Amino acid sequence: MEVPTPDHILKLVHNIVEQYPEESINGARPSFWRLENTRDDHQLVRDIYEDCQLTLATRGYTPDAIESQRTNMLLSIAACINLRRPVDRVPVDILAAIFKLAAQPDQNSVLPPERRPPLNVAQVSSRWRETALNMPELWTQVDATLAGTPPTDKLIRSSQEIPSNAGLAPARTEQVTSAQDEARIGSPTQTDIEDYEVQIDAFERMQPLLPHAALWRSLKLHSLQQADLELLVLPVPNLEVFHAEIDADARPGTQLNLPTNLFDGFAPHLRDVKLTSVHMSLSSHLLSHLTSLHLCNIKFGKGSTMLRLMAVLRSSPQLQYLTLSGANLPASGGRPLGEKALLLDLQTITIDNMSDTTVRHLMSSIIVSRRTKVALSPSSGMSFATTFPPPTVDIPSSFPNLHRVGHLRITALAREIHVVGKDARGGRTLADLRFTSTKRGRPMPLMVLESLGAGWPLPHLKSITFWDLQPDAISVEFFVDTLYGFPALETLSFDECDPAFVKALIATPKDYVCPLLQRLEIQASDIGGKEVVKVVTSRTSHVAASGKVYLQSVKLSECRMIGEDCIEVLEELVPDVEWDEERPCKARKLFR
């Protein structure tokens, strides 16, 4: 006998399904694609499938012919069952509108900064249907409400302006019973449609939202409970905003604990975090791209709160706005807080309800830009100027954008030093600092170079110019030690400096002191030709054979002790030699 047609199968299944009571149909979960791996949940589907096989067999179809129509039979069973469930009788447009109304922005949620294309109705409706399987009573009530006078047009019209990626948040609980609380779906403030309220378990308040975690762009949780937080362990690939605060009706002093695997550690686009009265346990993966962080009455569990806070700040180098509030940030008793947090993009930092000692200790442990605005509580007598007390020369605090500097020009006098930093192209001035020593003690140039070289190495600096370096301001030995802090230096310039500083390069190990040096510039110096040749030779010998970078360019300007013979030797050592030969030269013939 021939194989039964799909139309024959659909009609057969429809007749058989009509024989089953509606109660059993409404409770079924026909996920037929997983039929082979399930038991109790799909017993109804199994029974209908067996009835269809038996009916086809009694009509003379062979087992092979019946088995070939297995997929069509299962599809037909699912379609017929779905037609008898309230959730599937709700129109697709209504499902999409309810979804968007549930994401309606109000005081408990925020809109993302950009607008998005219209909602994909088909995708949303399928997700809501899957969610509804766990809440059949909700869709029974929705189905009954829409029967007779479907408010499709008004419902969709009221939600047209809501982007598909609006932030989701459970509404504030109005009444709480021993086992149930209310979950509100709808937007009574923006539409005349009757609110849809159902009774669900308190533990399931977040569950209707979880299937949409991949769509979240903002999640603001107000008046939440610990059970809600425990559910937030799903990846959120598009989440940008996350706010959470304690239940306002909870007992005073109650703290919420963020799960250690919050968002499964995957929120690559998270930018804005605000936490109130919670135990914070965010991993560094969730903090690396933050631009805004607001912490109020937070705790970090065991250990020093200040130390853990510094770890959070060090993990957030892109922060632009930082707000700290609450007495739960005690001072660390003067103990060191470890490596300073580099927050050079920080625009505003707001501190409230913290002691002056804590504020001073905190501010001395972060590095910010001069453009950073600091707002302190009115009760504090501190100001931005007193936040960074300079007991010594602190280049990182005075010169916070050193990491962007490509060229430094340092002018060192006996009691004064002038530092000018420009960008990598040498055009834009990023900082112009002048340090003057008025009291007896260590020379100011020595203190500044200590901070630049040893205390604050610049591994990215490409070019540096020293002007008017003299032994009375800094020793030659310390100058050489300072050069260790510039491993990426490619251009080194001496302008009106004592020849001893140039000659110091002869004995320095080129593999450790400026190993990438390619250009040497000497201007207005009394250094002799022999010394220049020795310096250049020390930077070129035994290097070319090893394939390492070696000195390739030398520029000599206003060096009255340099003659043509010296230039001829230099041209044999390096490819490029610049010399202002038009100036009179008093050098002796040293190389003939």
XYZ file of C-alpha atoms in Angstrom:
592
model
C 0.000 0.000 0.000
C 1.187 3.573 -0.664
C 2.629 5.841 1.980
C -0.022 8.014 3.725
C -0.019 11.660 2.628
C 0.710 14.545 5.080
C -2.880 15.775 4.748
C -4.119 12.318 5.673
C -1.789 12.286 8.683
C -2.930 15.745 9.864
C -6.598 14.800 9.656
C -5.962 11.523 11.445
C -4.028 13.168 14.285
C -6.688 15.870 14.671
C -9.405 13.270 15.095
C -7.379 11.324 17.652
C -6.404 14.419 19.676
C -10.059 15.418 19.930
C -10.661 12.199 21.867
C -8.329 13.287 24.683
C -9.681 15.471 27.525
C -8.701 19.135 27.407
C -7.158 18.985 30.899
C -4.507 16.516 29.766
C -3.791 18.563 26.627
C -3.241 21.802 28.563
C -0.726 20.129 30.834
C 1.340 18.600 28.023
C 4.800 19.799 27.003
C 5.157 18.585 23.393
C 8.880 19.123 22.833
C 8.801 16.252 20.367
C 12.331 16.763 19.068
C 13.587 15.414 22.390
C 11.093 12.567 22.431
C 13.745 9.854 22.549
C 15.399 11.337 25.654
C 12.320 12.075 27.742
C 9.797 10.057 29.686
C 7.072 11.507 31.874
C 6.850 14.999 30.326
C 5.969 13.618 26.902
C 3.777 10.674 27.841
C 0.780 12.306 26.168
C 2.716 12.699 22.921
C 3.803 9.064 23.100
C 0.213 7.906 23.628
C -1.086 9.895 20.660
C 1.781 8.675 18.474
C 1.051 5.038 19.373
C -2.669 5.546 18.669
C -1.808 6.962 15.251
C 0.467 4.019 14.468
C -2.220 1.570 15.525
C -4.881 3.314 13.425
C -2.645 3.365 10.345
C -1.753 -0.303 10.833
C -5.419 -1.306 11.020
C -5.982 0.497 7.713
C -3.425 -1.672 5.957
C -0.288 0.503 5.956
C 3.001 -1.387 6.322
C 5.366 -0.643 9.274
C 7.921 0.872 6.864
C 5.314 3.201 5.399
C 4.224 4.268 8.882
C 7.797 4.845 10.067
C 8.556 7.019 7.015
C 5.859 9.438 8.194
C 7.171 9.643 11.767
C 8.246 13.297 11.484
C 4.956 14.399 9.922
C 3.063 12.612 12.652
C 5.028 14.276 15.433
C 4.658 17.719 13.833
C 0.937 17.199 13.474
C 0.617 16.064 17.088
C 2.414 19.163 18.346
C 0.324 21.470 16.140
C -2.964 19.955 17.283
C -1.984 20.032 20.947
C -0.856 23.652 20.682
C -4.198 24.694 19.239
C -5.885 23.487 22.438
C -3.612 25.373 24.881
C -4.371 28.965 25.956
C -0.822 30.139 25.391
C -0.964 29.138 21.729
C -4.392 30.663 21.188
C -3.011 34.100 22.107
C -2.210 35.955 18.836
C 1.432 36.504 18.020
C 1.003 40.290 17.986
C -0.471 40.201 21.472
C 2.426 38.110 22.751
C 4.929 40.564 21.284
C 3.096 43.546 22.735
C 2.948 41.953 26.190
C 6.661 41.254 25.979
C 7.416 44.891 25.196
C 5.066 46.156 27.877
C 6.852 43.957 30.393
C 10.026 45.764 29.361
C 8.341 49.166 29.613
C 10.839 51.751 30.993
C 9.764 53.278 34.279
C 11.410 54.120 37.568
C 12.635 50.522 37.778
C 14.311 50.220 34.370
C 16.307 52.261 31.894
C 16.472 52.589 28.146
C 19.740 51.961 26.342
C 21.416 55.092 24.935
C 20.732 54.188 21.304
C 17.551 53.262 19.482
C 17.209 49.843 17.959
C 15.238 48.400 15.006
C 11.660 47.181 15.581
C 11.036 44.043 17.546
C 11.220 40.678 15.799
C 7.733 39.466 16.650
C 8.345 35.860 15.676
C 11.390 35.477 17.913
C 9.764 37.158 20.892
C 6.578 35.156 20.641
C 8.479 31.866 20.530
C 10.461 32.808 23.626
C 7.323 33.875 25.463
C 5.635 30.608 24.550
C 8.538 28.689 26.058
C 8.329 30.855 29.184
C 4.589 30.301 29.410
C 5.021 26.547 29.732
C 6.141 27.204 33.314
C 3.227 29.589 33.985
C 0.057 28.068 32.428
C -2.230 29.958 34.789
C -0.896 33.271 33.477
C -1.778 32.520 29.888
C -5.142 31.045 30.828
C -6.050 34.413 32.346
C -4.594 36.347 29.418
C -6.550 34.155 27.005
C -9.780 34.762 28.917
C -9.174 38.509 29.104
C -8.583 38.829 25.378
C -11.643 36.749 24.481
C -14.515 38.801 23.093
C -12.883 42.260 22.907
C -9.247 41.829 21.845
C -7.391 45.116 22.451
C -4.778 44.333 19.801
C -4.580 47.744 18.166
C -4.370 49.748 21.381
C -1.909 47.322 22.967
C 0.470 47.382 20.012
C 0.102 51.147 19.504
C 1.104 51.809 23.116
C 4.305 49.803 22.732
C 5.530 50.930 19.314
C 8.090 53.383 20.719
C 9.736 50.834 23.015
C 12.947 49.363 21.562
C 13.351 45.628 21.581
C 16.369 45.850 23.864
C 14.725 47.829 26.682
C 15.963 46.999 30.141
C 14.078 44.333 32.033
C 13.329 44.556 35.732
C 10.823 42.917 38.078
C 8.392 45.507 39.367
C 8.507 46.551 43.007
C 6.623 44.087 45.185
C 3.449 45.618 46.616
C 2.141 42.736 48.725
C 4.051 39.766 50.043
C 2.424 36.696 51.549
C 3.996 33.663 53.113
C 4.299 31.739 49.859
C 3.352 34.098 47.041
C 3.862 37.646 45.830
C 2.568 39.668 42.942
C 4.233 40.018 39.558
C 2.877 42.742 37.360
C 2.863 42.566 33.584
C 1.672 45.716 31.870
C 2.160 49.463 32.036
C -0.784 51.136 33.786
C 0.934 54.532 33.611
C 1.124 54.540 29.803
C -1.890 52.525 28.608
C -5.546 52.083 29.470
C -5.364 48.312 29.118
C -6.333 46.381 32.216
C -3.334 45.155 34.191
C -2.636 41.448 34.069
C -1.786 40.241 37.560
C -1.215 36.642 38.542
C -0.058 34.850 41.642
C 3.265 33.077 41.278
C 5.816 31.766 43.704
C 8.230 34.348 45.091
C 11.183 32.291 43.892
C 9.912 32.608 40.307
C 9.901 36.408 40.152
C 12.976 36.434 37.919
C 12.136 33.282 35.991
C 9.891 34.902 33.352
C 12.803 37.173 32.448
C 15.561 34.569 32.272
C 14.763 33.217 28.784
C 15.542 36.704 27.451
C 18.951 37.080 29.113
C 20.722 37.121 25.763
C 18.633 40.171 24.762
C 19.166 42.240 27.910
C 20.942 45.543 27.482
C 20.011 46.973 30.867
C 18.885 45.259 34.043
C 17.821 47.333 37.040
C 16.636 45.349 40.025
C 14.810 47.225 42.767
C 13.230 45.765 45.866
C 14.719 42.411 45.035
C 15.381 39.476 47.305
C 18.274 37.068 47.631
C 16.402 34.407 45.650
C 16.307 36.752 42.648
C 20.064 37.234 42.646
C 20.722 33.516 42.833
C 19.085 33.145 39.415
C 21.442 35.598 37.685
C 24.003 33.034 36.607
C 23.333 33.098 32.866
C 25.648 34.748 30.310
C 24.509 38.223 29.240
C 26.402 38.991 26.025
C 24.635 42.328 25.387
C 24.185 43.679 28.921
C 25.452 47.247 29.355
C 23.758 48.422 32.577
C 23.331 46.493 35.834
C 21.794 48.065 38.944
C 20.833 46.148 42.087
C 19.628 47.286 45.487
C 18.223 45.624 48.584
C 14.542 45.126 49.284
C 13.292 48.331 50.895
C 11.017 46.323 53.182
C 13.825 44.117 54.487
C 15.187 44.458 57.973
C 17.765 47.239 58.447
C 21.302 46.011 58.045
C 20.357 43.143 55.731
C 22.895 42.509 52.984
C 22.443 40.765 49.648
C 25.106 38.432 48.321
C 25.934 38.530 44.637
C 26.574 35.026 43.322
C 30.233 34.290 42.749
C 29.396 33.213 39.194
C 27.277 36.286 38.429
C 26.293 36.257 34.733
C 28.516 33.199 34.424
C 31.429 35.657 34.286
C 30.427 36.696 30.758
C 29.233 40.280 30.247
C 31.683 41.727 27.695
C 29.701 44.938 27.124
C 28.981 45.815 30.764
C 29.622 49.559 31.212
C 27.500 50.795 34.130
C 27.231 49.085 37.537
C 25.362 50.406 40.576
C 25.178 48.322 43.738
C 23.429 49.243 46.986
C 23.678 47.228 50.199
C 25.140 44.112 48.637
C 28.138 41.900 49.222
C 30.198 42.560 46.126
C 31.967 39.652 44.455
C 32.320 40.785 40.840
C 35.172 39.181 38.945
C 37.758 41.204 37.056
C 36.261 39.956 33.774
C 33.080 41.921 34.513
C 34.948 45.092 35.509
C 37.510 45.537 32.759
C 35.240 47.649 30.512
C 33.321 49.619 33.150
C 32.926 53.362 32.598
C 30.603 54.045 35.555
C 30.689 52.477 39.032
C 28.402 53.423 41.930
C 28.893 51.634 45.253
C 26.688 52.439 48.248
C 26.944 50.613 51.580
C 28.727 47.716 49.948
C 30.780 44.992 51.572
C 33.311 42.555 50.197
C 32.926 39.708 52.644
C 36.003 38.685 54.601
C 39.250 40.627 54.449
C 40.090 44.300 54.227
C 37.355 46.262 52.489
C 39.806 48.925 51.295
C 42.192 46.354 49.852
C 39.368 44.675 47.952
C 38.076 48.030 46.752
C 41.515 48.863 45.361
C 41.511 45.524 43.550
C 38.183 46.508 41.965
C 39.537 49.903 40.877
C 42.692 48.369 39.430
C 40.472 46.047 37.378
C 38.533 49.040 35.941
C 41.079 51.168 34.037
C 38.406 52.708 31.767
C 36.319 54.229 34.580
C 34.955 57.709 33.866
C 32.518 58.124 36.776
C 33.067 56.755 40.280
C 30.730 57.182 43.255
C 31.490 55.818 46.713
C 29.056 56.226 49.580
C 28.557 54.636 52.962
C 30.367 53.938 56.196
C 31.249 50.389 55.150
C 34.577 51.594 53.754
C 36.762 51.839 56.848
C 40.332 53.056 56.696
C 42.946 50.347 56.402
C 44.870 51.551 59.423
C 47.652 53.047 57.361
C 48.566 49.732 55.771
C 49.730 49.921 52.152
C 47.027 49.239 49.593
C 49.324 47.692 47.025
C 49.832 48.955 43.504
C 48.098 52.224 42.700
C 44.997 52.193 40.505
C 45.577 53.966 37.189
C 42.323 55.839 36.390
C 43.463 58.369 33.820
C 40.067 58.540 32.058
C 38.212 59.350 35.285
C 36.127 62.507 34.841
C 34.242 62.673 38.138
C 34.676 61.002 41.496
C 32.010 61.518 44.169
C 32.634 60.529 47.790
C 30.013 60.753 50.509
C 29.698 59.613 54.115
C 33.345 58.635 54.511
C 35.885 59.884 57.020
C 38.616 62.309 55.953
C 41.273 59.739 56.841
C 39.664 57.155 54.589
C 39.316 59.669 51.762
C 42.963 60.723 51.982
C 44.164 57.142 52.055
C 41.956 56.234 49.109
C 42.889 59.240 46.975
C 46.580 58.728 47.592
C 46.204 55.219 46.169
C 44.764 56.183 42.780
C 46.266 58.071 39.862
C 43.904 60.443 38.076
C 44.127 63.229 35.536
C 44.292 66.897 36.433
C 40.960 67.242 34.650
C 39.276 64.909 37.141
C 36.593 66.608 39.237
C 36.331 65.493 42.842
C 33.090 66.041 44.764
C 33.242 65.450 48.517
C 30.465 65.476 51.088
C 29.631 68.921 52.519
C 30.664 67.787 55.989
C 34.216 67.239 54.814
C 36.601 70.166 54.878
C 38.829 68.582 52.271
C 39.361 69.825 48.753
C 40.988 68.508 45.619
C 44.208 70.358 46.376
C 44.605 68.664 49.749
C 43.706 65.262 48.400
C 47.197 64.761 46.986
C 49.656 66.043 49.601
C 53.105 66.006 47.911
C 55.616 65.116 50.643
C 58.034 64.351 47.802
C 57.907 64.849 44.074
C 55.139 62.522 42.902
C 55.360 62.515 39.124
C 52.419 60.117 38.629
C 50.039 62.436 40.506
C 51.421 65.630 38.987
C 51.798 64.132 35.543
C 48.973 61.542 35.369
C 48.937 61.053 31.593
C 52.523 59.848 31.350
C 51.318 56.683 29.639
C 50.344 58.796 26.601
C 53.617 60.671 26.375
C 55.912 59.778 23.512
C 58.495 62.550 23.980
C 59.906 64.177 27.128
C 62.059 67.297 27.364
C 63.792 67.696 30.720
C 65.592 70.872 31.745
C 67.571 70.389 34.952
C 69.153 73.257 36.874
C 70.661 73.236 40.342
C 67.403 73.783 42.291
C 64.818 73.602 39.526
C 63.627 71.184 36.864
C 61.260 71.716 33.954
C 59.467 68.743 32.358
C 57.480 69.026 29.114
C 55.635 66.009 27.740
C 54.291 65.699 24.203
C 52.429 62.994 22.366
C 54.094 60.327 20.256
C 54.156 62.605 17.204
C 55.875 65.352 19.153
C 53.209 67.953 18.391
C 50.603 68.122 21.139
C 51.802 69.165 24.586
C 50.250 66.909 27.208
C 51.866 68.499 30.258
C 54.224 71.325 31.152
C 55.546 70.970 34.695
C 58.068 73.033 36.617
C 59.439 71.899 39.987
C 61.362 74.330 42.174
C 63.193 73.509 45.387
C 63.118 76.313 47.958
C 64.527 74.476 50.962
C 67.827 72.844 51.550
C 68.018 69.154 50.984
C 68.170 66.874 48.012
C 68.233 68.695 44.653
C 64.879 68.857 42.918
C 66.199 67.404 39.605
C 67.448 64.363 41.480
C 64.040 63.816 43.084
C 62.167 64.186 39.797
C 64.460 61.843 37.894
C 64.158 59.302 40.691
C 60.410 59.299 40.141
C 60.726 59.177 36.353
C 63.377 56.503 36.175
C 63.256 54.076 39.064
C 59.992 54.950 40.793
C 57.902 55.342 37.651
C 59.448 53.572 34.639
C 58.212 54.530 31.193
C 58.376 51.359 29.103
C 56.622 53.053 26.167
C 58.647 56.298 25.884
C 60.200 56.722 22.429
C 62.099 60.011 22.697
C 63.680 62.102 25.456
C 65.664 65.347 25.435
C 67.910 66.504 28.288
C 68.737 70.209 28.353
C 71.452 71.802 30.449
C 72.263 68.742 32.541
C 75.146 69.564 34.903
C 76.940 67.411 37.513
C 75.927 69.809 40.302
C 72.250 68.952 39.676
C 72.569 65.193 39.229
C 75.417 62.723 39.264
C 76.438 60.890 36.096
C 75.996 57.530 37.835
C 72.405 58.310 38.795
C 71.721 59.562 35.276
C 72.761 56.179 33.878
C 70.522 54.415 36.403
C 67.625 56.602 35.233
C 68.071 55.412 31.646
C 67.187 51.879 32.758
C 63.593 53.127 33.085
C 63.322 53.818 29.335
C 63.608 50.382 27.653
C 61.766 51.447 24.467
C 63.735 54.654 23.898
C 64.625 55.190 20.233
C 65.872 58.807 20.244
C 68.168 60.341 22.891
C 69.031 64.046 22.706
C 71.532 66.143 24.703
C 71.188 69.934 24.442
C 73.846 72.083 26.180
C 74.616 69.218 28.547
C 77.932 68.459 30.201
C 79.954 66.046 27.985
C 80.247 63.619 30.907
C 76.603 62.588 30.459
C 77.157 61.736 26.785
C 80.384 59.848 27.464
C 78.581 57.811 30.136
C 76.940 55.831 27.324
C 80.301 54.282 26.420
C 80.422 52.011 29.456
C 76.705 51.230 29.703
C 75.539 47.727 28.701
C 73.626 48.335 25.478
C 71.482 45.220 26.004
C 69.909 46.785 29.124
C 70.297 50.583 28.831
C 68.237 51.882 25.891
C 68.603 48.650 23.881
C 66.458 50.015 21.024
C 68.307 53.318 20.644
C 68.495 54.252 16.954
C 69.182 57.997 16.950
C 71.595 60.105 19.022
C 71.452 63.908 18.961
C 74.100 66.189 20.509
C 73.711 69.968 20.395
C 75.832 72.833 21.727
C 78.285 70.570 23.513
C 82.048 70.717 24.074
C 82.426 66.987 23.657
C 85.415 65.955 21.557
C 85.410 63.958 18.358
C 87.134 60.925 19.881
C 84.504 60.655 22.595
C 81.687 60.848 20.045
C 83.284 58.086 17.985
C 83.633 55.905 21.087
C 79.979 56.436 22.005
C 78.792 55.541 18.508
C 81.147 52.552 18.314
C 79.811 51.190 21.608
C 76.326 51.257 20.108
C 77.216 49.578 16.803
C 79.961 47.019 17.463
C 78.999 43.332 17.907
C 75.351 44.245 17.383
C 74.780 44.090 13.649
C 76.010 40.502 13.494
C 73.476 39.398 16.111
C 70.578 40.911 14.187
C 69.616 43.312 17.010
C 68.660 46.957 16.607
C 71.674 49.268 16.586
C 72.369 52.982 16.281
C 71.549 54.174 12.777
C 71.515 57.971 12.940
C 73.685 60.650 14.579
C 72.992 64.381 14.585
C 75.662 66.890 15.676
C 74.811 70.570 15.923
C 76.888 73.477 17.258
C 79.549 71.099 18.531
C 82.665 73.209 18.058
C 85.064 70.356 18.863
C 83.817 68.189 15.996
C 85.626 68.258 12.640
C 85.339 66.711 9.212
C 87.650 63.830 10.098
C 85.286 62.796 12.888
C 82.328 62.928 10.505
C 84.114 60.679 8.010
C 84.644 58.034 10.677
C 81.006 58.305 11.832
C 79.757 57.846 8.280
C 81.536 54.506 8.188
C 79.799 53.427 11.402
C 76.195 54.563 10.866
C 74.092 55.035 7.712
C 72.902 58.559 8.541
C 75.049 61.411 9.898
C 73.797 65.013 10.186
C 76.274 67.815 10.852
C 76.011 71.586 10.514
C 79.278 71.889 8.584
C 78.682 75.536 7.766
C 79.515 76.531 11.326
C 83.197 77.251 12.103
C 85.047 74.283 13.566
C 87.972 74.684 15.943
C 88.652 70.974 16.250
C 92.122 69.611 15.672
C 92.884 66.971 13.088
C 92.506 64.005 15.365
C 92.221 61.215 12.835
C 95.183 61.850 10.477
